[in-house]
Tab-separated table of C-alpha atoms in Angstrom:
chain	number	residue	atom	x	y	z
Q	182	UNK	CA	-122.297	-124.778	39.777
Q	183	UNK	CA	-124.502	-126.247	42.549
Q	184	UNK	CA	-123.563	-126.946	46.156
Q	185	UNK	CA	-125.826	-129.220	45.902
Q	186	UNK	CA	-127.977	-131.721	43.644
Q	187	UNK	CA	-130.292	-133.710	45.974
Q	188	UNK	CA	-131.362	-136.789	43.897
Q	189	UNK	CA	-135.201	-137.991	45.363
Q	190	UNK	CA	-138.448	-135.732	46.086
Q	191	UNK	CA	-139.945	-137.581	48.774
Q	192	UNK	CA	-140.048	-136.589	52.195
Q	193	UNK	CA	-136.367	-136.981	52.840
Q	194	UNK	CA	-135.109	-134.989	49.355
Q	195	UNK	CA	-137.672	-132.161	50.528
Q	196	UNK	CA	-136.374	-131.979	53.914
Q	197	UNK	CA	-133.012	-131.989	52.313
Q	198	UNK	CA	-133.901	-129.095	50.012
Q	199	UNK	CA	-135.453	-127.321	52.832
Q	200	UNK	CA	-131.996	-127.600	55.117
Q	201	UNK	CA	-130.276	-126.356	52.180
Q	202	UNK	CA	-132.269	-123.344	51.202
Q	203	UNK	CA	-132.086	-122.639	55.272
Q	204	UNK	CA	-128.131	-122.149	55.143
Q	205	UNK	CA	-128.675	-120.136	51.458
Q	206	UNK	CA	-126.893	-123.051	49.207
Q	207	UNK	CA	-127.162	-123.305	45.795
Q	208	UNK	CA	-129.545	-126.471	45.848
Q	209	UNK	CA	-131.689	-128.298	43.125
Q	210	UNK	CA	-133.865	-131.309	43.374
Q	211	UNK	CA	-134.526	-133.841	40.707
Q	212	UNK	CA	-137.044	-136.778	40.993
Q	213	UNK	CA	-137.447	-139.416	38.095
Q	214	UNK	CA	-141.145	-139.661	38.852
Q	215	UNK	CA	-143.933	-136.817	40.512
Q	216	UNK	CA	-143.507	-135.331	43.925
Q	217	UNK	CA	-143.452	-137.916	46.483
Q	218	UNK	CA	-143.372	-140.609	43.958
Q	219	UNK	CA	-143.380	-143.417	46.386
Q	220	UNK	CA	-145.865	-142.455	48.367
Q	221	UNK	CA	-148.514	-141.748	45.208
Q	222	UNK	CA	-147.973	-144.910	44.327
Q	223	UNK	CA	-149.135	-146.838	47.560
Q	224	UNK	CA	-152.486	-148.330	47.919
Q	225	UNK	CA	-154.901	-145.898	47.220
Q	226	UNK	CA	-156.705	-146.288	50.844
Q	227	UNK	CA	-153.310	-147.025	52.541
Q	228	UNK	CA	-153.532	-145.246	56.202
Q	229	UNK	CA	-149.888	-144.520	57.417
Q	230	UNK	CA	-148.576	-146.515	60.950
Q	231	UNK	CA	-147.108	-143.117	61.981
Q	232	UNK	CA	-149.601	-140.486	63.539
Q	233	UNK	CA	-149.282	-136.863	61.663
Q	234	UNK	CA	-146.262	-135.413	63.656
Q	235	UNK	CA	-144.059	-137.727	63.409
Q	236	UNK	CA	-144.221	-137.563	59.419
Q	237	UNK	CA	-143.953	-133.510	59.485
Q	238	UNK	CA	-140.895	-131.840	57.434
Q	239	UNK	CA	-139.719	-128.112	57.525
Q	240	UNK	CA	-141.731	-127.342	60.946
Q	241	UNK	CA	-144.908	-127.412	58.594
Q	242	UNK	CA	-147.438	-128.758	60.855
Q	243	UNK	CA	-149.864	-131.845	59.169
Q	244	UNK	CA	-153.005	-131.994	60.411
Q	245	UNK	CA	-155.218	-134.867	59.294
Q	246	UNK	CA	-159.100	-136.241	60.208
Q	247	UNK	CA	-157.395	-139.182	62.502
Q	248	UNK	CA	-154.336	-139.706	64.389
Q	249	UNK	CA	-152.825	-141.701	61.508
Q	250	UNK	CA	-153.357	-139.911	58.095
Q	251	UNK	CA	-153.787	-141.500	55.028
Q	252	UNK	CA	-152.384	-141.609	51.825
Q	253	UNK	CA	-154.319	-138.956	49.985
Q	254	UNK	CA	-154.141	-136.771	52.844
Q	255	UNK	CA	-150.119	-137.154	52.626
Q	256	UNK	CA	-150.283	-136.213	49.158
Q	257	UNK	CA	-151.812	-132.512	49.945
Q	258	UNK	CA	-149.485	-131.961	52.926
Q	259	UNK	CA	-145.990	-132.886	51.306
Q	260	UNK	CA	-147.366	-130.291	47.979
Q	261	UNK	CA	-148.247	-127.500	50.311
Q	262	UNK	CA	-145.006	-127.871	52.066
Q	263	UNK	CA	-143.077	-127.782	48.628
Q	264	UNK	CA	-144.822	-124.261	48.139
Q	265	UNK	CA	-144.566	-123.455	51.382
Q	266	UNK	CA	-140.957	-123.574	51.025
Q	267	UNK	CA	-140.827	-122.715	47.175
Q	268	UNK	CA	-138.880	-125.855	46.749
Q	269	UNK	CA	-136.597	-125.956	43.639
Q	270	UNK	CA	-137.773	-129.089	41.820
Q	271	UNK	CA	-137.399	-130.920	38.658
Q	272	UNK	CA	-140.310	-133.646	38.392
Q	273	UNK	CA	-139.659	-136.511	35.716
Q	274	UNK	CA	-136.465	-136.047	35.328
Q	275	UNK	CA	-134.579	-139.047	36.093
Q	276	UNK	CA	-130.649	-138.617	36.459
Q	277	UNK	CA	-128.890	-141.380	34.027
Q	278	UNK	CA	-125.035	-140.619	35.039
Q	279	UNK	CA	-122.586	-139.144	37.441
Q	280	UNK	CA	-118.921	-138.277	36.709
Q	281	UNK	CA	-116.719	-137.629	39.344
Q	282	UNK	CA	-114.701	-135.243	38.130
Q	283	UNK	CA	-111.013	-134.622	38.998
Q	284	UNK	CA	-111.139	-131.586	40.773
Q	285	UNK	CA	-113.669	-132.873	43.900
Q	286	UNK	CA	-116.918	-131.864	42.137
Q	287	UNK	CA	-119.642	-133.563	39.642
Q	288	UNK	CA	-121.158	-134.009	36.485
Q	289	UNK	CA	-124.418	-134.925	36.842
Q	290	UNK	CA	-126.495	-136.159	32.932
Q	291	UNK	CA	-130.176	-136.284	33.241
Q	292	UNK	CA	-133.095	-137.372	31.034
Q	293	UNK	CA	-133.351	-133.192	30.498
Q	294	UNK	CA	-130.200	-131.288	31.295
Q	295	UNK	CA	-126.666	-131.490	32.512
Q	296	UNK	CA	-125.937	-130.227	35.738
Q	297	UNK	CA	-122.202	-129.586	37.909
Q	298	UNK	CA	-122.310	-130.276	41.653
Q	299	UNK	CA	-120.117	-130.223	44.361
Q	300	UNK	CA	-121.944	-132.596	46.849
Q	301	UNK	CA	-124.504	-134.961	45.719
Q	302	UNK	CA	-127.504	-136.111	48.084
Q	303	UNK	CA	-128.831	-139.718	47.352
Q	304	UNK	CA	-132.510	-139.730	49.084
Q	305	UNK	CA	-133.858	-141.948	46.355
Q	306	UNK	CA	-135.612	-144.327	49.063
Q	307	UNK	CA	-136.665	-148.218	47.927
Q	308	UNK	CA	-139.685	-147.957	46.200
Q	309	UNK	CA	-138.352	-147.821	42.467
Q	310	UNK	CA	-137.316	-151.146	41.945
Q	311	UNK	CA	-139.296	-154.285	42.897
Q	312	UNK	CA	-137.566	-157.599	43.955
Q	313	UNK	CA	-138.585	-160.399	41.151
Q	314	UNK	CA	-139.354	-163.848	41.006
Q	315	UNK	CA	-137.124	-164.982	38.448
Q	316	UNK	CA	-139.875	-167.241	36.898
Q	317	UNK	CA	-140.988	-167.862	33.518
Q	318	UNK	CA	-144.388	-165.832	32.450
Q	319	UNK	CA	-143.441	-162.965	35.472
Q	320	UNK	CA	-142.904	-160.382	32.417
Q	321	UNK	CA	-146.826	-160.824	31.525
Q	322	UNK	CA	-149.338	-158.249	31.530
Q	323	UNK	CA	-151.459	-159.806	34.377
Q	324	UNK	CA	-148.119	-160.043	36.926
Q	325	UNK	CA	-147.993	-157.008	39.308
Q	326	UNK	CA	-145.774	-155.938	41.799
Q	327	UNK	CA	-147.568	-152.465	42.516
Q	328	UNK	CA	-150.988	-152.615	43.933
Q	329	UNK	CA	-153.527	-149.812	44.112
Q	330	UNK	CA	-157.142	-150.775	44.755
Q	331	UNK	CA	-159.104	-154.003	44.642
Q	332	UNK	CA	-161.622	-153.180	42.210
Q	333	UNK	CA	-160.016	-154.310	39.070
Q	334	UNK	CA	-159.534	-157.627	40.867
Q	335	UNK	CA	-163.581	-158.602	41.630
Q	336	UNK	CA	-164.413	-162.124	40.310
Q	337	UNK	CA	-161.091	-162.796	39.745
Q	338	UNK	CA	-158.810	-165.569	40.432
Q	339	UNK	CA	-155.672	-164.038	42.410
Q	340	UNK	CA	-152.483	-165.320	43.427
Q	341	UNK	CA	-151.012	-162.995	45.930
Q	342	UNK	CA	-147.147	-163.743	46.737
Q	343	UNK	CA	-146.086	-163.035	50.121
Q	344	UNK	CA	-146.889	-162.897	53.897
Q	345	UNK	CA	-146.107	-159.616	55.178
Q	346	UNK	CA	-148.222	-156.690	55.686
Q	347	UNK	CA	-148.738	-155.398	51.896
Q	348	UNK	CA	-149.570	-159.425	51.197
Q	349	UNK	CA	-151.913	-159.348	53.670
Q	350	UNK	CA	-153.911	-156.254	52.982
Q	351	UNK	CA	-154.118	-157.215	49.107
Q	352	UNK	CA	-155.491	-160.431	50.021
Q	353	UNK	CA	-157.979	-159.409	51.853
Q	354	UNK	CA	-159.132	-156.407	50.299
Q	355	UNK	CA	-159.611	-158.048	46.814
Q	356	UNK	CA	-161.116	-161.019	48.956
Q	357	UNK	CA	-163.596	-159.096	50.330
Q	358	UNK	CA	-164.414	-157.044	46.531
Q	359	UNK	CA	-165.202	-160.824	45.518
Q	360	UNK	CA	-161.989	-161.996	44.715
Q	361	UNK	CA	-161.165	-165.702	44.704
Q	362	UNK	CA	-158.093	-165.435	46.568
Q	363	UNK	CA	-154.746	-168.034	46.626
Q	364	UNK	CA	-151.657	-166.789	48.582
Q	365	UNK	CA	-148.461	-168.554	47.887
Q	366	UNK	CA	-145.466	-168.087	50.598
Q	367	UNK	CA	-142.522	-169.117	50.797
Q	368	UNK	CA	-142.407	-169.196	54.751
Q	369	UNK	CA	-144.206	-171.696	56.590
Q	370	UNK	CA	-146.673	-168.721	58.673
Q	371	UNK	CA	-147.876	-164.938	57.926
Q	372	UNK	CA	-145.227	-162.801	58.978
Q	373	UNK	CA	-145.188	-162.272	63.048
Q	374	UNK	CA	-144.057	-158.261	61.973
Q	375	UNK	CA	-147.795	-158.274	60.064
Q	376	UNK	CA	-149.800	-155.322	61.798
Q	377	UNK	CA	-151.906	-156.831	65.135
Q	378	UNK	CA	-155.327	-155.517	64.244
Q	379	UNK	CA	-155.125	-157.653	60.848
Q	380	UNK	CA	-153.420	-160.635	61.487
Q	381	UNK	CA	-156.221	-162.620	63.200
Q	382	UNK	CA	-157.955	-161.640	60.200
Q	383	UNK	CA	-155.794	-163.359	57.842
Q	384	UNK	CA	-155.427	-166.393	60.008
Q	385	UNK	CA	-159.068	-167.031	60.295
Q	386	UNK	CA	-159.734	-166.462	56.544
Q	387	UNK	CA	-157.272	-169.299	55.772
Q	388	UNK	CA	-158.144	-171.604	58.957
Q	389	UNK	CA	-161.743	-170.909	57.639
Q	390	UNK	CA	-161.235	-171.630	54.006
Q	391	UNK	CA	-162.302	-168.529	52.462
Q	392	UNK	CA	-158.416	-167.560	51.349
Q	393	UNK	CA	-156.661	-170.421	49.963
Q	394	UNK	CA	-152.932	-170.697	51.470
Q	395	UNK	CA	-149.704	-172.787	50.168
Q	396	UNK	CA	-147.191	-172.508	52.828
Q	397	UNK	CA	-143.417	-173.380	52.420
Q	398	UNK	CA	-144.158	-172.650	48.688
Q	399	UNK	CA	-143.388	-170.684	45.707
Q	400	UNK	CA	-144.515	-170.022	41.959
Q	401	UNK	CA	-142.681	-171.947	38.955
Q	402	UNK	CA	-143.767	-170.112	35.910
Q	403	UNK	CA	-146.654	-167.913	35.282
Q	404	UNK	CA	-148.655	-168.435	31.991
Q	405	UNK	CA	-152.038	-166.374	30.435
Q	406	UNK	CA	-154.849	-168.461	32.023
Q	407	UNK	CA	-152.828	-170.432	34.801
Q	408	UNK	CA	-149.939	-170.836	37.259
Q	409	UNK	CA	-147.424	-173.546	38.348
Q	410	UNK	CA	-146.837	-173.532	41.715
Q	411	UNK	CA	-143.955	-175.717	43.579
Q	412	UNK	CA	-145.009	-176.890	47.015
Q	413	UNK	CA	-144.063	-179.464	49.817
Q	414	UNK	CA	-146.466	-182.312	48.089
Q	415	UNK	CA	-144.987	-181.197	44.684
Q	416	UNK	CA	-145.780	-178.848	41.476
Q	417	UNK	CA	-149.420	-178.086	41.214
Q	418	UNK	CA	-151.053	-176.073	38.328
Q	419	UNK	CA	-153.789	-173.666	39.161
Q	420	UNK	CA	-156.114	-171.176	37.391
Q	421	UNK	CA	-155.241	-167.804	37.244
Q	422	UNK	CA	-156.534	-164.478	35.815
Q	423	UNK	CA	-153.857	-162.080	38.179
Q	424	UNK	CA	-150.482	-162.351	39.829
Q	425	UNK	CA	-149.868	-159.644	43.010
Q	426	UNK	CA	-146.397	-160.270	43.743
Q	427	UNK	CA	-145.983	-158.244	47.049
Q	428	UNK	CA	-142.250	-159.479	47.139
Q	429	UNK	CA	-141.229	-156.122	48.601
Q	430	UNK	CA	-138.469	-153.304	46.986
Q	431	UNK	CA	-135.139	-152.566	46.595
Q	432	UNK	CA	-132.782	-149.589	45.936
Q	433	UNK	CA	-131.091	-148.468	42.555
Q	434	UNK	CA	-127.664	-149.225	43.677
Q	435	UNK	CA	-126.800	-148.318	40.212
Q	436	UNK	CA	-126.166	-144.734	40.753
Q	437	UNK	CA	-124.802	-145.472	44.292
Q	438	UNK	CA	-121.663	-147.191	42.799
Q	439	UNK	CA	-121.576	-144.559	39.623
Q	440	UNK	CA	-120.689	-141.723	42.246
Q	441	UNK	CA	-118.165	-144.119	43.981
Q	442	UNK	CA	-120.126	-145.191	47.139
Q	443	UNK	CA	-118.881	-148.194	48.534
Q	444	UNK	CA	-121.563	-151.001	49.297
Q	445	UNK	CA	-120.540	-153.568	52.342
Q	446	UNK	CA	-122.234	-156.848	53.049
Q	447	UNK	CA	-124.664	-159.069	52.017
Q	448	UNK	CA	-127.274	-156.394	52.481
Q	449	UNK	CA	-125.248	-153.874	50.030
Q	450	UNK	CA	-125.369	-151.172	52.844
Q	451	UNK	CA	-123.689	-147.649	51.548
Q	452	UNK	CA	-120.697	-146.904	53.963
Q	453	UNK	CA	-121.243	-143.108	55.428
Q	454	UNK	CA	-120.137	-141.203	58.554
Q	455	UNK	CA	-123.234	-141.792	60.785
Q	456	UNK	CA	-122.652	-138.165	62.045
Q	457	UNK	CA	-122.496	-136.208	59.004
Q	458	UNK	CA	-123.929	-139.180	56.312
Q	459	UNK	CA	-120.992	-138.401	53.954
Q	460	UNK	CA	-120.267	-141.322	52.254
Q	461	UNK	CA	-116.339	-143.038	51.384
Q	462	UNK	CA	-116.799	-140.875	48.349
Q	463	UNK	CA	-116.241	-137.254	49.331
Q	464	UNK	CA	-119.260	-134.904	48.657
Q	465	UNK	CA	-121.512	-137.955	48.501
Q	466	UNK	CA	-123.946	-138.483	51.157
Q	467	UNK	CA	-126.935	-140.240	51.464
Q	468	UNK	CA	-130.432	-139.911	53.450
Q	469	UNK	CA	-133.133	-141.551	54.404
Q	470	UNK	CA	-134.127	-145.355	53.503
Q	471	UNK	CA	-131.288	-145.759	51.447
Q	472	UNK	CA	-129.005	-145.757	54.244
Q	473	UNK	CA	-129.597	-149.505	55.271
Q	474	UNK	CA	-129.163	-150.863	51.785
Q	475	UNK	CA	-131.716	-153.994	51.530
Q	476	UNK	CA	-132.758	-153.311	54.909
Q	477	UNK	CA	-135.760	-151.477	54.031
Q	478	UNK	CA	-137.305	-151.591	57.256
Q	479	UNK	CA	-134.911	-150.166	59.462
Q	480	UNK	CA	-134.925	-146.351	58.103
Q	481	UNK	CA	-138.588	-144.724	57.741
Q	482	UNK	CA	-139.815	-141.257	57.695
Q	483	UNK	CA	-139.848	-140.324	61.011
Q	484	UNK	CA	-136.299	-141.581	61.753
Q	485	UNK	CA	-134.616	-140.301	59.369
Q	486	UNK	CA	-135.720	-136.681	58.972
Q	487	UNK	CA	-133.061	-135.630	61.119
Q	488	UNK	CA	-130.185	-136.770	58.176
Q	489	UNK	CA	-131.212	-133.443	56.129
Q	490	UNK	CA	-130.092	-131.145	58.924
Q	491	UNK	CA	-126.720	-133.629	59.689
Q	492	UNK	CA	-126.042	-132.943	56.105
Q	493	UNK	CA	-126.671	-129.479	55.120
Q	494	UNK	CA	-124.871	-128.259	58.201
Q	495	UNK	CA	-121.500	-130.794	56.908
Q	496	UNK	CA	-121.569	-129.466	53.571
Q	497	UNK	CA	-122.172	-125.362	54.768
Q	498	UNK	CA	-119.172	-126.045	57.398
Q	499	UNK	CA	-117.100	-127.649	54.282
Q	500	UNK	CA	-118.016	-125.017	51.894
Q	501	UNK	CA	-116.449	-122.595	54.492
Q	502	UNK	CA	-113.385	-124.141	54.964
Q	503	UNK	CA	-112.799	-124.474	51.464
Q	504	UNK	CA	-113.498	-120.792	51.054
Q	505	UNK	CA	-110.966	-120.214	54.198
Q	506	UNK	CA	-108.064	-121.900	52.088
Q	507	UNK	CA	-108.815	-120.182	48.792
């Protein structure tokens, strides 16, 4: 029996594991993907917003070249630090169910094993589920929601949806690898939250020409060799080898509700104990991005390192009571 089966190995889940193994419980960590699975699958010359420090877990300190590190050099600090700490891990294996069970505790079925917790962690961040279009055609080949380099895209003909900052970067990176670039947005501006240093850049490569831009508009259906798109002056239809749909991500609510975690509002926002993150369902907490349901931008790294200690320290004071009344 576990204290504790932490579900997520980014940086949250690790710091998670770490509090555990600090207060000697009986912890395990299973990820559906590799370690750090969201962050391997950013843009592969993605530079963080955070400096170093402010991404550190586990008192490990990450040095990197520049104030803000990059992706790659994420990658090799969040691996030594699961060495560092001999983390107990299980990579790709994603957990299918949870069963409360009727005496307080849970069984937990994997894509590999069965495991029996007491408390459950959910630090399974946003990452794993995109937000679709709901057109026709978005289930081809050539429609992506992840995007990794611009190379594949040169001498293309792109449609890139979306105006925030992961819009923006694709469509100028695979602009500038010789990309003929459309962006279709459903606003009526780029995004004012879009970072400062690149959103002059962006404006000018529309006002200029060089980046085509429908505003106030949206794509209809996506076929092989062409798009429909549905804008102010009606539906046009435009060539197209490549849809980026940077429509942002969502959370797996889906094991959320399984364990018995209430969801409130429109935003589907778990309800916890801000001071211990213990969700309405007892042993259930939750950590990290996950925290402000669809509001993905309002938990990050560097806020929400402190939930693993908030936690761990909960479920070692509950273990001892329990232990007290046995």
């Amino acid at each position: 029996m576990l204290d504790v089966l932490i579900i997520g190995a980014g940086p949250i889940g690790m710091a998670c594991g770490i509090a555990a193994q600090k207060r000697g419980l009986n912890y395990l960590i299973v990820e559906k993907g590799c370690l750090v699975n969201a962050i391997y699958h950013y843009p592969a010359n993605m530079t963080f917003f955070s400096t170093a420090d402010r991404l550190e877990i586990g008192d490990v300190p990450f040095v990197s070249h520049a104030d803000k590190p990059n992706r790659r050099e994420a990658l090799d600090y969040y691996r030594r630090v699961a060495l560092a700490f001999r983390l107990h891990v299980r990579l790709y294996e994603e957990v299918l169910a949870i069963e409360p069970q009727a005496d307080g505790t849970f069984r937990i079925q994997t894509s590999k094993a069965e495991y029996e917790a007491r408390n459950i962690v959910f630090a399974t961040g946003f990452y794993g589920l995109p937000n679709l279009m709901g057109v026709p055609g978005e289930d081809l080949p050539k429609v992506r929601h992840y995007y990794d380099e611009a190379h594949p895209y040169a001498f293309q003909k792109i449609a890139v949806v979306g105006a925030a900052n992961s819009a923006v970067d694709v469509a100028l990176e695979t602009w500038r690898r010789g990309a003929e670039v459309t962006m279709i947005i459903r606003g009526g501006e780029i995004r004012p939250s879009v970072k400062y240093w690149v959103k002059p850049d962006i404006e000018n490569r529309i006002k200029e020409g060089s980046i085509k831009a429908y505003f106030h508009s949206q794509i209809a259906a996506i076929r092989p060799d062409e798009i429909d798109v549905q804008t102010p002056d009606g539906l046009i239809i435009l060539p197209n080898d490549f849809v980026l749909a940077m429509t942002g991500y969502r959370p797996d609510f889906r094991l959320l509700q399984m364990a018995g975690v209430a969801l409130q509002g429109d935003k589907h926002a778990p309800v916890y104990n801000p001071d211990t993150h213990e969700s309405n369902a007892q042993g259930v907490y939750v950590a990290g991005v996950v925290c402000g349901g669809m509001e993905t931008n309002k938990w990050f790294i560097e806020n929400s390192r402190e939930h693993a200690e908030k936690i761990m320290a909960a479920i070692a004071r509950n273990n001892v009571l329990t232990a007290d009344t046995q």
